mmCIF file of C-alpha atoms in Angstrom:
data_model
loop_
_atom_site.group_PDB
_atom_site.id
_atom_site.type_symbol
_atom_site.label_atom_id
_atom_site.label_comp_id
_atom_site.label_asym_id
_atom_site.label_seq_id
_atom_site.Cartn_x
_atom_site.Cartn_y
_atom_site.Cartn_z
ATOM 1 C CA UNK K 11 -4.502 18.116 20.900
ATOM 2 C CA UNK K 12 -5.988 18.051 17.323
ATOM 3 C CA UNK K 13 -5.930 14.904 15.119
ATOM 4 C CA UNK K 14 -3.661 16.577 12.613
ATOM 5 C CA UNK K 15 -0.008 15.735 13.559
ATOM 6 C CA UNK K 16 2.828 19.235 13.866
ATOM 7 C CA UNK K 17 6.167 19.170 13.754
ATOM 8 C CA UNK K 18 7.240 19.303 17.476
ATOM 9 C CA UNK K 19 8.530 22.366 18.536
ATOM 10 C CA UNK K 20 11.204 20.663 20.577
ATOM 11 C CA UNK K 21 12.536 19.281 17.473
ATOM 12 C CA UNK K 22 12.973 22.474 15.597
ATOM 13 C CA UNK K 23 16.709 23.246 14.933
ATOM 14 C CA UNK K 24 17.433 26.585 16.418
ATOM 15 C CA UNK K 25 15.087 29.572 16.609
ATOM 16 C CA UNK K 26 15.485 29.940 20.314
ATOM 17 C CA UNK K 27 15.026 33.107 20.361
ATOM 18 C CA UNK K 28 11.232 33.026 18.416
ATOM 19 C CA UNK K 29 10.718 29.543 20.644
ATOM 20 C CA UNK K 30 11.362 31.898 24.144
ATOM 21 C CA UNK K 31 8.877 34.190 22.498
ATOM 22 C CA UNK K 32 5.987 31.754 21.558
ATOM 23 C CA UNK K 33 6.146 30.063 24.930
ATOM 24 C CA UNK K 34 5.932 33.305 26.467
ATOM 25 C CA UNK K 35 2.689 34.526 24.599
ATOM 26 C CA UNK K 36 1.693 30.680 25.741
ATOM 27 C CA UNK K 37 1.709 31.346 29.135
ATOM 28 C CA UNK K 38 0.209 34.832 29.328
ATOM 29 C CA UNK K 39 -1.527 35.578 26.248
ATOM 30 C CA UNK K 40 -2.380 39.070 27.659
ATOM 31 C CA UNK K 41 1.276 39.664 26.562
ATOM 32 C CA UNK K 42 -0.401 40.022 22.878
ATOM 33 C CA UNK K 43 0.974 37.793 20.284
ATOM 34 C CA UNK K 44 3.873 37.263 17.961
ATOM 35 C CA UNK K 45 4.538 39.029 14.861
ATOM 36 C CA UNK K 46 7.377 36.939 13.230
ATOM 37 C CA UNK K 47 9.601 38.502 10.252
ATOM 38 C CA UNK K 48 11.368 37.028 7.883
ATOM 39 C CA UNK K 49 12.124 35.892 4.246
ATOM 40 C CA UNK K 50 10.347 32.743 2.636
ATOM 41 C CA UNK K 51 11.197 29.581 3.706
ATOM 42 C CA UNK K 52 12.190 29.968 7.651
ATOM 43 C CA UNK K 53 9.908 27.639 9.089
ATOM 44 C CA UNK K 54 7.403 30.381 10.552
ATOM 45 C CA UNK K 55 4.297 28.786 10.140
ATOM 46 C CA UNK K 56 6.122 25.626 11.274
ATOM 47 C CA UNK K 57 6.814 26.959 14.293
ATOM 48 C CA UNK K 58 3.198 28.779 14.676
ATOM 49 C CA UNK K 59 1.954 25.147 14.549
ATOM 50 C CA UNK K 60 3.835 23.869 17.200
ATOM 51 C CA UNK K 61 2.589 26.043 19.580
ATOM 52 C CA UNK K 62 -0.590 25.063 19.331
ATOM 53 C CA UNK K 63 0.755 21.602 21.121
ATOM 54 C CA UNK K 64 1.921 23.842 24.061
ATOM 55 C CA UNK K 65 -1.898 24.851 24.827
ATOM 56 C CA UNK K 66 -4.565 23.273 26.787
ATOM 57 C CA UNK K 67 -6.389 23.195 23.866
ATOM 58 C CA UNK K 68 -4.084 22.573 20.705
ATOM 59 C CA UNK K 69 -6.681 24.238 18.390
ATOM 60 C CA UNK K 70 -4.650 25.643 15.235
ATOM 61 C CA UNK K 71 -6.716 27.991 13.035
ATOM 62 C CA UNK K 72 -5.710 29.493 10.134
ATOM 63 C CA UNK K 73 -6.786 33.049 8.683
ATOM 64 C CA UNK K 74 -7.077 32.894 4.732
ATOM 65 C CA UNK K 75 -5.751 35.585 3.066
ATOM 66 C CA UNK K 76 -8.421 36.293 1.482
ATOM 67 C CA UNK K 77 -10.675 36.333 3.808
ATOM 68 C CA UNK K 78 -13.623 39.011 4.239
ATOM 69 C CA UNK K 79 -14.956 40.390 6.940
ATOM 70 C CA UNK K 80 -17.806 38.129 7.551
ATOM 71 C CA UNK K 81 -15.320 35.518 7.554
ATOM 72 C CA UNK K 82 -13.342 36.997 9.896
ATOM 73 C CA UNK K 83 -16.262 37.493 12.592
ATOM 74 C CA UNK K 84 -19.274 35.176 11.626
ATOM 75 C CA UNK K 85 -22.623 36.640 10.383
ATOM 76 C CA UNK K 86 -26.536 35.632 10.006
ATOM 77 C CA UNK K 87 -26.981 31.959 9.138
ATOM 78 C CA UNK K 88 -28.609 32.420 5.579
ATOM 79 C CA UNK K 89 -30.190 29.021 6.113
ATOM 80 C CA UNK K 90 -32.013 29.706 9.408
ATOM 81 C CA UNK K 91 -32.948 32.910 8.401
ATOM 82 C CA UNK K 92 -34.441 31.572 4.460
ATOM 83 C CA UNK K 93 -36.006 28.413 6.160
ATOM 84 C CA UNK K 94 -36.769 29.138 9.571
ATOM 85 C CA UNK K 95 -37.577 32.780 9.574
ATOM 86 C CA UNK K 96 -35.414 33.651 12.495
ATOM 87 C CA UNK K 97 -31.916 35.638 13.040
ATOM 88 C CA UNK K 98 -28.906 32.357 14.277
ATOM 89 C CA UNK K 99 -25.484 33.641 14.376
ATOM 90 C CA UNK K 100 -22.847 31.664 12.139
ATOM 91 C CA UNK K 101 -19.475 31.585 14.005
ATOM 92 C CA UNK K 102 -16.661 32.865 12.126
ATOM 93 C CA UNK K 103 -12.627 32.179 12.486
ATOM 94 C CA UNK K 104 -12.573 34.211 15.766
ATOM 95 C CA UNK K 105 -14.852 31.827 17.219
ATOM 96 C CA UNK K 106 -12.794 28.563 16.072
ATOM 97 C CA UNK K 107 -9.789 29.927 17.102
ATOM 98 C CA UNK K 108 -10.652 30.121 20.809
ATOM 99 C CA UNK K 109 -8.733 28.810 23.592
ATOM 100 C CA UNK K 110 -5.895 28.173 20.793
ATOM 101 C CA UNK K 111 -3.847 29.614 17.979
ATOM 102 C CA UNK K 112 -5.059 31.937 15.419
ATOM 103 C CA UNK K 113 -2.195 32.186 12.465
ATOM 104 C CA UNK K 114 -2.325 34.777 10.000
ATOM 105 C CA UNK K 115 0.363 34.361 7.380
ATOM 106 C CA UNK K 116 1.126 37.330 5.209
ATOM 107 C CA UNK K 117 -0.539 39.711 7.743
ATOM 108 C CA UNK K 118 0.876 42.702 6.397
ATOM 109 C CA UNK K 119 -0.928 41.515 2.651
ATOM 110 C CA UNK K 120 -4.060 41.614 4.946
ATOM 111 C CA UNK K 121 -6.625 45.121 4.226
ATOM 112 C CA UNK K 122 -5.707 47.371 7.313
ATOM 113 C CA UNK K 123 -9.894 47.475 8.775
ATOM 114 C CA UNK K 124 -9.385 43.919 8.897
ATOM 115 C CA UNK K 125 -5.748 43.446 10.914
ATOM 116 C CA UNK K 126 -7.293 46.507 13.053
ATOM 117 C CA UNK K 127 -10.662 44.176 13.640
ATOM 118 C CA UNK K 128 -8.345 41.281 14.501
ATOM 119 C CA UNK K 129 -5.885 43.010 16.975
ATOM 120 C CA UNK K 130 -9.262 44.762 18.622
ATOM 121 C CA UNK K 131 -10.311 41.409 19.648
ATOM 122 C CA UNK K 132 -7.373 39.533 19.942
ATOM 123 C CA UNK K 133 -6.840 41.971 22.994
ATOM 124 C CA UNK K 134 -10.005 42.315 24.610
ATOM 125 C CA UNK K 135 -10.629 38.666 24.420
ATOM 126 C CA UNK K 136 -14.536 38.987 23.413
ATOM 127 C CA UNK K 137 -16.265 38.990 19.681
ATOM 128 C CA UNK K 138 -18.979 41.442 19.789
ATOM 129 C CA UNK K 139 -21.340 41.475 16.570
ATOM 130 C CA UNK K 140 -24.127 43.319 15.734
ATOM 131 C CA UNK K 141 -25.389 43.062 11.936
ATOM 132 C CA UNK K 142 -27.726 41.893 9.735
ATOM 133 C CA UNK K 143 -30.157 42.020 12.078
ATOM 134 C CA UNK K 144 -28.453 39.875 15.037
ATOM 135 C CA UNK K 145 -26.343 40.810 18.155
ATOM 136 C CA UNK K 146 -24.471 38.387 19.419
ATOM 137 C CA UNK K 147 -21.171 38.448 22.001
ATOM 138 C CA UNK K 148 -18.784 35.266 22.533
ATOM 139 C CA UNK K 149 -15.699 34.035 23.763
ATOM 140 C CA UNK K 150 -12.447 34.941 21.449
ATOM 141 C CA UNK K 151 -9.526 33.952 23.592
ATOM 142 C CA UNK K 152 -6.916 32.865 21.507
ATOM 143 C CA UNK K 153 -2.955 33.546 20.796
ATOM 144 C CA UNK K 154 -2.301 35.408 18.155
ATOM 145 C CA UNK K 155 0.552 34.978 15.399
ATOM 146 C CA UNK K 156 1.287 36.912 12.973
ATOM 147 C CA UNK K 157 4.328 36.395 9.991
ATOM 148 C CA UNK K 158 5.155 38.965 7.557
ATOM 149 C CA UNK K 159 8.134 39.597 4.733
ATOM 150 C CA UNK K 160 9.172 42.603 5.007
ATOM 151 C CA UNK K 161 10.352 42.596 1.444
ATOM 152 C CA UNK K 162 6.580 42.408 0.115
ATOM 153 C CA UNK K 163 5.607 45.661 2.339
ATOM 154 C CA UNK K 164 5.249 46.563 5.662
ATOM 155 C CA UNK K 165 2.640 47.348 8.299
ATOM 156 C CA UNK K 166 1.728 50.437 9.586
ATOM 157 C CA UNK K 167 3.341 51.932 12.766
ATOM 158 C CA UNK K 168 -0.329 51.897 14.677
ATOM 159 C CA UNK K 169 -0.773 47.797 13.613
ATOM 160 C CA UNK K 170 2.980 46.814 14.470
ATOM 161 C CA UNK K 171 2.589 48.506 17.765
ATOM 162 C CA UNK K 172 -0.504 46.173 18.584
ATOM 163 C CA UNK K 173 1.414 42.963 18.300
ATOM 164 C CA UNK K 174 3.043 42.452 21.909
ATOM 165 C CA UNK K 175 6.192 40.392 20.331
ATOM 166 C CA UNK K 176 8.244 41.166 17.535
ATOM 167 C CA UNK K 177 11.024 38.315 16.464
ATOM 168 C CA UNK K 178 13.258 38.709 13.122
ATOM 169 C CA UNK K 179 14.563 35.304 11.671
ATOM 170 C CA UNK K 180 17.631 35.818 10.003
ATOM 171 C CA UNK K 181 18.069 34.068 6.256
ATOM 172 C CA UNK K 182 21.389 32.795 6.558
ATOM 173 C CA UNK K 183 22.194 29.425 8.231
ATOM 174 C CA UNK K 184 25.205 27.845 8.501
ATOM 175 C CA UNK K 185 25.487 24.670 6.697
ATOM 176 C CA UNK K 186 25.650 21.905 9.846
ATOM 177 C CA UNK K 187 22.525 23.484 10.721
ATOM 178 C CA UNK K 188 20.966 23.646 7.768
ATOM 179 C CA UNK K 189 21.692 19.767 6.860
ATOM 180 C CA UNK K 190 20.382 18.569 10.418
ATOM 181 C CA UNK K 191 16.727 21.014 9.707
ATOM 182 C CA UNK K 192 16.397 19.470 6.180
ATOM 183 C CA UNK K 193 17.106 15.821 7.898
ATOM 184 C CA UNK K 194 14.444 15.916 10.506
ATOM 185 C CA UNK K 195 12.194 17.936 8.160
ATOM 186 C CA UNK K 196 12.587 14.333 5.830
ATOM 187 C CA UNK K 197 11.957 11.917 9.010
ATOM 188 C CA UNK K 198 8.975 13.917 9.825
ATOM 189 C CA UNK K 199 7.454 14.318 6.651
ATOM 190 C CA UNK K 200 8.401 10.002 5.940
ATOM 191 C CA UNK K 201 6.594 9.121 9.452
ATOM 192 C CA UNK K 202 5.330 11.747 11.039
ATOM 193 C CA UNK K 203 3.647 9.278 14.115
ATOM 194 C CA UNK K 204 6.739 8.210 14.504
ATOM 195 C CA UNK K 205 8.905 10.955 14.220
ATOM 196 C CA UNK K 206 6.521 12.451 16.797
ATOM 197 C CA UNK K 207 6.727 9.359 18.933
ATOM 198 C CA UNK K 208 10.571 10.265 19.108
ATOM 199 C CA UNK K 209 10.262 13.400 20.559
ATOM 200 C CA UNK K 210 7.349 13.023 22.524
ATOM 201 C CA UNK K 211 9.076 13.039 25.694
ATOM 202 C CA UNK K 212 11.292 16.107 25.179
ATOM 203 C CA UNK K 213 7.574 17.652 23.856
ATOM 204 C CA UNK K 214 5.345 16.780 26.964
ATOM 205 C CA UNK K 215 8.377 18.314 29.304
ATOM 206 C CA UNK K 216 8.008 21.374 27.413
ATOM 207 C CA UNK K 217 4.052 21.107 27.976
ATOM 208 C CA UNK K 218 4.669 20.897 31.685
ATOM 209 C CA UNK K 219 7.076 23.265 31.992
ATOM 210 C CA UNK K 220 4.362 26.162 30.022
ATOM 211 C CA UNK K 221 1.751 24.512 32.343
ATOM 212 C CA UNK K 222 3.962 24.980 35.551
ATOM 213 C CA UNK K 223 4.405 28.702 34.314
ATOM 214 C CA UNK K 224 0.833 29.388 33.729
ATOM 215 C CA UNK K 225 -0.055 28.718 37.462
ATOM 216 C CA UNK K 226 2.857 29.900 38.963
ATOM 217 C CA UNK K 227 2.195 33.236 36.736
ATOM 218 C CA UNK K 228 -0.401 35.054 38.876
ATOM 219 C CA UNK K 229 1.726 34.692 42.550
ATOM 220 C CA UNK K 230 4.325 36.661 40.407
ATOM 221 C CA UNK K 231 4.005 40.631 41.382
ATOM 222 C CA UNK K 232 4.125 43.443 38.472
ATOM 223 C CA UNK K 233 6.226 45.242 41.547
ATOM 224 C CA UNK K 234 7.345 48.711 40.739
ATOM 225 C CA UNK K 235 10.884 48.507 40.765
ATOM 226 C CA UNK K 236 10.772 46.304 37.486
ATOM 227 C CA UNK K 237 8.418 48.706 36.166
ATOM 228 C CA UNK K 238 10.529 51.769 36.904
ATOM 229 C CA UNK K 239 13.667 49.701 34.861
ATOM 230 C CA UNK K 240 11.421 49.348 31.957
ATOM 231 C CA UNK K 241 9.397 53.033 31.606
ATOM 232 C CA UNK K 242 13.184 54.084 32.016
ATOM 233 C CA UNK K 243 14.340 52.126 28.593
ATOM 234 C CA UNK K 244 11.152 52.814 27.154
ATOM 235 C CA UNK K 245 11.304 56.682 27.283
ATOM 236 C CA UNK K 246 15.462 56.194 26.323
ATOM 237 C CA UNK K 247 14.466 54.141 23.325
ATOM 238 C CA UNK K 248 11.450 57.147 22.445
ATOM 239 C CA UNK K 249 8.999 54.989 21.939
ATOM 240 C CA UNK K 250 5.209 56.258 21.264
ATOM 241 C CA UNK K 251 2.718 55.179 23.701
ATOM 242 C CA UNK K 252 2.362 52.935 26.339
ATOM 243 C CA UNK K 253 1.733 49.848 24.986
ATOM 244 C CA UNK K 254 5.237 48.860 25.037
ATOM 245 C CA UNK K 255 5.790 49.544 28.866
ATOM 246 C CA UNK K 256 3.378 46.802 29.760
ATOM 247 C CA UNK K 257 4.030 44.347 27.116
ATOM 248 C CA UNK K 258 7.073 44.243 28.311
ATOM 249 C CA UNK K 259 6.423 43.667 32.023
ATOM 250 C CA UNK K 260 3.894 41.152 31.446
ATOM 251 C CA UNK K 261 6.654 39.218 28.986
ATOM 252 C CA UNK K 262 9.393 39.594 31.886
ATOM 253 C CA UNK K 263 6.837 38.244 34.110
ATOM 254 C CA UNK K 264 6.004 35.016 32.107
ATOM 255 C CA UNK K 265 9.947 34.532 31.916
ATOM 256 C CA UNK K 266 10.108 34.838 35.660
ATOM 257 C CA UNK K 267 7.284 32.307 35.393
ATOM 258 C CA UNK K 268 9.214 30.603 32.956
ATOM 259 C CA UNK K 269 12.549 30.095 35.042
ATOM 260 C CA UNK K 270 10.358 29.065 38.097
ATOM 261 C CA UNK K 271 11.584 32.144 39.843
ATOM 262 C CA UNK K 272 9.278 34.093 42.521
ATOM 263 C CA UNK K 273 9.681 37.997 41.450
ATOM 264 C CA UNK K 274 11.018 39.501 38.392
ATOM 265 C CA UNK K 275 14.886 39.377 37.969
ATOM 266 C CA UNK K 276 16.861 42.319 36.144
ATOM 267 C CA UNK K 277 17.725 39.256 33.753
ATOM 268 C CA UNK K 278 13.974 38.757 33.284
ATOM 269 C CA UNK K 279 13.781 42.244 31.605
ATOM 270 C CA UNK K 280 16.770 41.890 29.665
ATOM 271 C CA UNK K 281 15.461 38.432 28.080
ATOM 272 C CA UNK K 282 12.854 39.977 26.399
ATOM 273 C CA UNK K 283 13.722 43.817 25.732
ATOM 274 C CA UNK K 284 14.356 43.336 21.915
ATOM 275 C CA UNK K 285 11.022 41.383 21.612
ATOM 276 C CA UNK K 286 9.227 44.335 23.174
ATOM 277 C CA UNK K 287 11.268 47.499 21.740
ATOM 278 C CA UNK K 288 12.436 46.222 18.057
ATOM 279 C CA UNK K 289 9.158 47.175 16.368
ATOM 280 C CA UNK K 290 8.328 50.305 18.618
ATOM 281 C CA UNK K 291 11.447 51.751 18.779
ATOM 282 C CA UNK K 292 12.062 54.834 17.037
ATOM 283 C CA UNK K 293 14.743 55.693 14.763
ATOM 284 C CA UNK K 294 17.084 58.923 16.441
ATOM 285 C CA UNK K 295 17.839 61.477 13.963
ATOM 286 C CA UNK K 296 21.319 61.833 12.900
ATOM 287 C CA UNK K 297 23.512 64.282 14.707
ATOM 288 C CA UNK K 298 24.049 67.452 12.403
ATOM 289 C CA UNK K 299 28.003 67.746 11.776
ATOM 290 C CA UNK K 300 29.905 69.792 13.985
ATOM 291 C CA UNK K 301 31.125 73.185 12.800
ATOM 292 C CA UNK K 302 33.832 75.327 14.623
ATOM 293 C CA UNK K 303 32.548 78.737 14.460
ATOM 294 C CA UNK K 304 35.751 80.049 16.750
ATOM 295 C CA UNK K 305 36.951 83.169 15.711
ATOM 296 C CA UNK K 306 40.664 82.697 14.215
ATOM 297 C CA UNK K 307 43.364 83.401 17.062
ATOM 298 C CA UNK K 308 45.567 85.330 14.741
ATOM 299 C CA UNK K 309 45.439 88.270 15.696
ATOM 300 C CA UNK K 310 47.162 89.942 12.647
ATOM 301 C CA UNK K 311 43.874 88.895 10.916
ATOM 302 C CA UNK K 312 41.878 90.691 13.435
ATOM 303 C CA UNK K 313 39.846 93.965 12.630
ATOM 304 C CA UNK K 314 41.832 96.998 14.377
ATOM 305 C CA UNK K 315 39.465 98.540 16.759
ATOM 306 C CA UNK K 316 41.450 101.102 17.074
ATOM 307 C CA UNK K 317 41.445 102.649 14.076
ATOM 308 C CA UNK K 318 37.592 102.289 13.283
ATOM 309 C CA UNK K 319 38.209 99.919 10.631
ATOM 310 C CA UNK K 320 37.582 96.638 9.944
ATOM 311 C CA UNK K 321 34.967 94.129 7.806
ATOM 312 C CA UNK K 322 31.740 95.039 10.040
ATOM 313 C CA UNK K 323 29.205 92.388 9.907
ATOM 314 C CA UNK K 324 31.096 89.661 7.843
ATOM 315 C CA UNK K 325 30.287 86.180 9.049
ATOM 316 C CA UNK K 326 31.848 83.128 8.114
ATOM 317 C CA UNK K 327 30.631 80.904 5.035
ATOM 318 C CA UNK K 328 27.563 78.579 5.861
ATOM 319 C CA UNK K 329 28.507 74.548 5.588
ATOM 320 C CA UNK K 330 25.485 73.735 2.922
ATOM 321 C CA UNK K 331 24.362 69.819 2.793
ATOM 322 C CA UNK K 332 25.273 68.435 -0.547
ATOM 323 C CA UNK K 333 24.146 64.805 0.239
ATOM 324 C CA UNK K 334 25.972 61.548 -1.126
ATOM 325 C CA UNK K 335 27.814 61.949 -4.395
ATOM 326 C CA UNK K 336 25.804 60.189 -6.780
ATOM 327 C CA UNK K 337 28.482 59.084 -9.418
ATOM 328 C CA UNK K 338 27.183 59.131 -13.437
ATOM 329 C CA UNK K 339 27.123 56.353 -15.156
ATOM 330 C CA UNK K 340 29.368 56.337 -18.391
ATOM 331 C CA UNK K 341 27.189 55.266 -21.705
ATOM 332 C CA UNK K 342 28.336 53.919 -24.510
ATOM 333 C CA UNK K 343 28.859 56.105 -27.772
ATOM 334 C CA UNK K 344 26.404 55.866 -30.603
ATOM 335 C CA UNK K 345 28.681 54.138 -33.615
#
């Protein structure tokens, strides 16, 4: 654990669905990461933080936002290099951030190369840099979480599809449980040692319970009826790729691992099916309205075959798409 005191994530007030998700990603980061939506002021970074408690770890790094490259992924030591005359590597926030949380808040503010750079390691677990005259390769093992408002832009399909998770907080709250967040926000924030004392026990159950998970997690088999349930959904919900298809195993494996169960449960793949599919899945296009093209049964109306006569070749009017009425606004007349 770090010196700097977080808000327990027992204590938050609701959120259960984003708290299933984070201690999911905690106990098989392979799953990805979290990329959390929603407006300002829902307690996202808040409950970033808290994860870091869940870890081994508890390191809790944060990505500026305006952060450059070199930043991002360390580069040549200017001061061995000046004063020494030799080529030292100068770790970056990759290198911080392993074996705990990396948070990047406002990740879809972040220039694409560098969300792309992120993600790259983020899922093959290693920093490779060569540059300014160095190479050097280490350890970037880390969980990665990501918020976002969707109202101050989006991310590209290709860099949603590389978070594992996706979670939407909604903005409205009722008002009991808005008064009982705002309360323990106050305690915290008036003595947070003790406010953490308070919870600690309901915190280090939750520990042991990820822990628990996280050995249990490899005696748990990817077996292929759970996989045949999921490529099923996957290909109903069109969804590009593969990526989705084992995200979403791997996340209703950690919630097997999570229940203390011994296989994967059909309940296990329904747990976390919107946290796999709701940024992947693809819109369907609207149906095109139906039009009854059968002939009239009249048969007055009908041509007289007879007699050779008839209207040869007439076909019924074409339906043409007009689109919503757009209704004109009326404007005051000049005096």
């Amino acid at each position: 654990m770090t010196d700097t005191l977080h808000f327990p994530l027992s204590a938050v007030v609701g959120a259960d669905a984003l708290k299933l998700a984070l201690c999911l990603t905690a106990i098989d980061p392979k799953i990805g990461g979290v990329l959390i939506e929603g407006p300002r002021g829902m307690a996202k970074s808040t409950l970033a933080r808290g994860l870091a408690d869940l870890l081994a770890s508890g390191q809790f790094v944060t990505l500026p936002l305006g952060a450059t490259e070199e930043r991002l992924v360390g580069t040549l030591d200017l001061d061995a290099a000046l004063g020494e005359g030799r080529a030292q590597f100068s770790p970056g926030v990759l290198a911080k951030a392993d074996g705990g949380v990396l948070y990047v808040d406002e990740v879809n503010l972040l220039p694409d190369h560098l969300v792309d750079l992120l993600l790259d390691v983020a899922a093959s677990g290693t920093n490779l840099i060569e540059r300014d005259g160095i190479s050097h390769r280490h350890s970037a093992r880390f969980v990665l979480i990501g918020t976002m408002n969707p109202e101050e832009g989006e991310l590209r399909p290709q860099l949603l599809d590389r978070f594992g998770l996706n979670v939407a907080l909604g903005g409205h709250t009722a008002p009991a449980e808005r008064g009982q967040i705002i309360r323990r926000r106050l305690d915290f924030d008036s003595d947070p040692q003790g406010f953490c004392a308070q919870w600690e026990a309901q915190q280090q159950a939750l520990r042991e319970r990820c822990q628990q998970a996280r050995e249990a997690l490899a005696n748990i088999p990817l077996d292929d009826q759970a996989l045949a349930q999921i490529t099923e959904r996957c290909f109903a919900a069109s969804v590009d790729g593969l990526r989705a298809d084992l995200v979403w195993l791997r996340a209703a494996r950690a919630h097997a691992a999570w229940r203390g169960a011994s296989r994967i449960h059909e309940d296990d793949i329904e747990a976390v099916a919107e946290f796999a599919l709701r940024h992947r899945r693809r819109e369907q296009p609207p149906m095109p309205p139906h039009q009854n093209n059968t002939p009239p049964s009249n048969t007055a109306e009908q041509p007289n075959s007879g007699t050779g006569q008839g209207q040869w070749g007439e076909m019924p009017a074409q339906a043409l798409p007009t689109g919503a009425r757009r209704d004109v606004p009326s404007w005051p007349k000049k005096p």
